[in-house]
């Protein structure tokens, strides 16, 4: 599974991979939001994703896309 951060804020889900129904879910995240302490910068907004056992997941995005914040 590859997660491309520049496309996460789009409502178009046509390019998303289908959920792998044959693998058990390992981690599930629903509506994760991160605002920095100052309260002025939104880092991550309403991120939802499932990570599955036996599947390699990679976060891809440009510098400053808040990949590390999400982790």
Short mmCIF file of N, CA and C in Angstrom, two decimals:
data_model
loop_
_atom_site.label_atom_id
_atom_site.label_comp_id
_atom_site.label_asym_id
_atom_site.label_seq_id
_atom_site.Cartn_x
_atom_site.Cartn_y
_atom_site.Cartn_z
N UNK A 1 0.85 -1.17 0.00
CA UNK A 1 0.00 0.00 0.00
C UNK A 1 0.89 1.23 0.00
N UNK A 2 0.63 2.15 -0.88
CA UNK A 2 1.33 3.41 -0.91
C UNK A 2 0.34 4.52 -0.62
N UNK A 3 0.73 5.44 0.24
CA UNK A 3 -0.13 6.55 0.59
C UNK A 3 0.55 7.81 0.08
N UNK A 4 -0.05 8.45 -0.89
CA UNK A 4 0.51 9.66 -1.47
C UNK A 4 -0.17 10.85 -0.82
N UNK A 5 0.59 11.59 -0.02
CA UNK A 5 0.01 12.63 0.81
C UNK A 5 -0.61 13.78 0.03
N UNK A 6 -0.11 14.07 -1.15
CA UNK A 6 -0.69 15.19 -1.90
C UNK A 6 -2.12 14.90 -2.34
N UNK A 7 -2.52 13.64 -2.37
CA UNK A 7 -3.87 13.31 -2.82
C UNK A 7 -4.82 12.99 -1.68
N UNK A 8 -4.36 13.04 -0.45
CA UNK A 8 -5.22 12.66 0.67
C UNK A 8 -6.38 13.62 0.90
N UNK A 9 -6.23 14.85 0.49
CA UNK A 9 -7.26 15.83 0.77
C UNK A 9 -8.32 15.89 -0.32
N UNK A 10 -8.25 15.01 -1.27
CA UNK A 10 -9.21 14.96 -2.36
C UNK A 10 -10.38 14.06 -1.97
N UNK A 11 -11.55 14.42 -2.42
CA UNK A 11 -12.74 13.59 -2.19
C UNK A 11 -12.84 12.47 -3.22
N UNK A 12 -12.04 12.53 -4.28
CA UNK A 12 -12.07 11.54 -5.35
C UNK A 12 -11.36 10.28 -4.88
N UNK A 13 -12.10 9.21 -4.66
CA UNK A 13 -11.52 7.95 -4.19
C UNK A 13 -11.32 6.94 -5.31
N UNK A 14 -11.49 7.37 -6.55
CA UNK A 14 -11.41 6.44 -7.68
C UNK A 14 -10.01 5.84 -7.87
N UNK A 15 -8.98 6.51 -7.33
CA UNK A 15 -7.61 6.01 -7.48
C UNK A 15 -7.13 5.23 -6.26
N UNK A 16 -7.99 5.05 -5.28
CA UNK A 16 -7.62 4.31 -4.08
C UNK A 16 -7.62 2.82 -4.38
N UNK A 17 -6.70 2.10 -3.74
CA UNK A 17 -6.70 0.64 -3.84
C UNK A 17 -7.89 0.08 -3.08
N UNK A 18 -8.47 -1.01 -3.55
CA UNK A 18 -9.54 -1.64 -2.77
C UNK A 18 -8.97 -2.26 -1.49
N UNK A 19 -9.80 -2.36 -0.47
CA UNK A 19 -9.38 -2.98 0.78
C UNK A 19 -9.08 -4.46 0.53
N UNK A 20 -7.95 -4.98 1.05
CA UNK A 20 -7.64 -6.40 0.86
C UNK A 20 -8.45 -7.26 1.83
N UNK A 21 -9.53 -7.81 1.38
CA UNK A 21 -10.44 -8.55 2.25
C UNK A 21 -9.85 -9.87 2.74
N UNK A 22 -8.77 -10.34 2.11
CA UNK A 22 -8.16 -11.62 2.50
C UNK A 22 -7.11 -11.47 3.61
N UNK A 23 -6.79 -10.23 4.01
CA UNK A 23 -5.79 -10.01 5.06
C UNK A 23 -6.47 -9.47 6.32
N UNK A 24 -5.99 -9.92 7.50
CA UNK A 24 -6.54 -9.37 8.74
C UNK A 24 -6.04 -7.94 8.95
N UNK A 25 -6.91 -7.09 9.45
CA UNK A 25 -6.56 -5.70 9.72
C UNK A 25 -5.64 -5.65 10.94
N UNK A 26 -4.53 -4.94 10.81
CA UNK A 26 -3.58 -4.80 11.91
C UNK A 26 -3.80 -3.52 12.69
N UNK A 27 -3.90 -2.40 11.99
CA UNK A 27 -4.10 -1.09 12.60
C UNK A 27 -5.17 -0.36 11.81
N UNK A 28 -6.06 0.30 12.52
CA UNK A 28 -7.10 1.09 11.87
C UNK A 28 -7.08 2.50 12.45
N UNK A 29 -7.03 3.51 11.60
CA UNK A 29 -7.03 4.91 12.02
C UNK A 29 -8.27 5.56 11.41
N UNK A 30 -9.03 6.27 12.24
CA UNK A 30 -10.23 6.94 11.74
C UNK A 30 -10.24 8.40 12.16
N UNK A 31 -10.31 9.28 11.18
CA UNK A 31 -10.44 10.72 11.40
C UNK A 31 -9.34 11.32 12.27
N UNK A 32 -8.10 10.93 12.02
CA UNK A 32 -6.95 11.47 12.75
C UNK A 32 -6.75 12.93 12.36
N UNK A 33 -6.68 13.80 13.36
CA UNK A 33 -6.41 15.22 13.13
C UNK A 33 -5.30 15.66 14.06
N UNK A 34 -4.36 16.44 13.54
CA UNK A 34 -3.25 16.96 14.35
C UNK A 34 -3.14 18.46 14.10
N UNK A 35 -3.23 19.23 15.19
CA UNK A 35 -3.02 20.67 15.15
C UNK A 35 -1.82 20.95 16.03
N UNK A 36 -0.87 21.75 15.55
CA UNK A 36 0.31 22.07 16.35
C UNK A 36 -0.08 22.87 17.58
N UNK A 37 0.81 22.87 18.59
CA UNK A 37 0.52 23.48 19.89
C UNK A 37 0.04 24.92 19.81
N UNK A 38 0.55 25.66 18.84
CA UNK A 38 0.13 27.06 18.71
C UNK A 38 -1.33 27.18 18.30
N UNK A 39 -1.87 26.11 17.74
CA UNK A 39 -3.26 26.11 17.31
C UNK A 39 -3.50 26.79 15.98
N UNK A 40 -2.41 27.23 15.33
CA UNK A 40 -2.56 27.97 14.08
C UNK A 40 -2.32 27.12 12.84
N UNK A 41 -1.61 26.01 12.99
CA UNK A 41 -1.29 25.21 11.80
C UNK A 41 -1.90 23.82 11.93
N UNK A 42 -2.73 23.49 10.96
CA UNK A 42 -3.31 22.17 10.87
C UNK A 42 -2.34 21.28 10.10
N UNK A 43 -1.89 20.20 10.72
CA UNK A 43 -0.92 19.31 10.08
C UNK A 43 -1.61 18.18 9.33
N UNK A 44 -2.57 17.53 9.98
CA UNK A 44 -3.29 16.40 9.39
C UNK A 44 -4.77 16.60 9.72
N UNK A 45 -5.62 16.37 8.73
CA UNK A 45 -7.06 16.58 8.95
C UNK A 45 -7.85 15.36 8.48
N UNK A 46 -8.55 14.75 9.43
CA UNK A 46 -9.49 13.66 9.15
C UNK A 46 -8.90 12.51 8.34
N UNK A 47 -7.68 12.12 8.66
CA UNK A 47 -7.04 11.00 7.96
C UNK A 47 -7.60 9.68 8.47
N UNK A 48 -8.05 8.85 7.56
CA UNK A 48 -8.53 7.51 7.89
C UNK A 48 -7.83 6.51 6.99
N UNK A 49 -7.32 5.44 7.58
CA UNK A 49 -6.69 4.39 6.79
C UNK A 49 -6.60 3.12 7.60
N UNK A 50 -6.49 2.02 6.89
CA UNK A 50 -6.33 0.71 7.51
C UNK A 50 -5.00 0.12 7.07
N UNK A 51 -4.28 -0.47 8.00
CA UNK A 51 -3.03 -1.17 7.70
C UNK A 51 -3.27 -2.64 7.98
N UNK A 52 -2.81 -3.48 7.07
CA UNK A 52 -3.12 -4.91 7.15
C UNK A 52 -1.88 -5.74 7.44
N UNK A 53 -2.08 -6.83 8.19
CA UNK A 53 -1.00 -7.75 8.51
C UNK A 53 -0.43 -8.33 7.23
N UNK A 54 0.91 -8.41 7.16
CA UNK A 54 1.56 -8.99 6.00
C UNK A 54 1.67 -8.06 4.81
N UNK A 55 1.24 -6.82 4.95
CA UNK A 55 1.30 -5.86 3.85
C UNK A 55 2.30 -4.77 4.20
N UNK A 56 3.14 -4.41 3.26
CA UNK A 56 4.11 -3.33 3.46
C UNK A 56 3.43 -2.02 3.09
N UNK A 57 3.55 -1.04 3.99
CA UNK A 57 2.94 0.27 3.77
C UNK A 57 4.02 1.32 3.70
N UNK A 58 3.89 2.26 2.78
CA UNK A 58 4.86 3.32 2.61
C UNK A 58 4.14 4.66 2.52
N UNK A 59 4.66 5.67 3.20
CA UNK A 59 4.14 7.02 3.11
C UNK A 59 5.01 7.81 2.15
N UNK A 60 4.43 8.36 1.11
CA UNK A 60 5.16 9.15 0.11
C UNK A 60 4.62 10.57 0.09
N UNK A 61 5.51 11.52 -0.05
CA UNK A 61 5.08 12.92 -0.16
C UNK A 61 6.28 13.84 -0.13
N UNK A 62 6.05 15.08 -0.50
CA UNK A 62 7.14 16.06 -0.54
C UNK A 62 7.55 16.45 0.88
N UNK A 63 8.67 17.15 1.00
CA UNK A 63 9.13 17.65 2.30
C UNK A 63 8.05 18.54 2.89
N UNK A 64 7.77 18.35 4.16
CA UNK A 64 6.77 19.17 4.83
C UNK A 64 5.35 18.69 4.65
N UNK A 65 5.16 17.49 4.12
CA UNK A 65 3.80 16.98 3.90
C UNK A 65 3.23 16.32 5.15
N UNK A 66 3.97 16.35 6.27
CA UNK A 66 3.55 15.80 7.56
C UNK A 66 3.45 14.29 7.59
N UNK A 67 4.34 13.64 6.85
CA UNK A 67 4.43 12.17 6.90
C UNK A 67 4.86 11.73 8.29
N UNK A 68 5.89 12.36 8.84
CA UNK A 68 6.39 12.00 10.17
C UNK A 68 5.35 12.30 11.24
N UNK A 69 4.67 13.40 11.13
CA UNK A 69 3.61 13.75 12.08
C UNK A 69 2.54 12.67 12.11
N UNK A 70 2.20 12.15 10.95
CA UNK A 70 1.19 11.10 10.87
C UNK A 70 1.67 9.83 11.57
N UNK A 71 2.95 9.51 11.42
CA UNK A 71 3.48 8.31 12.05
C UNK A 71 3.48 8.48 13.55
#
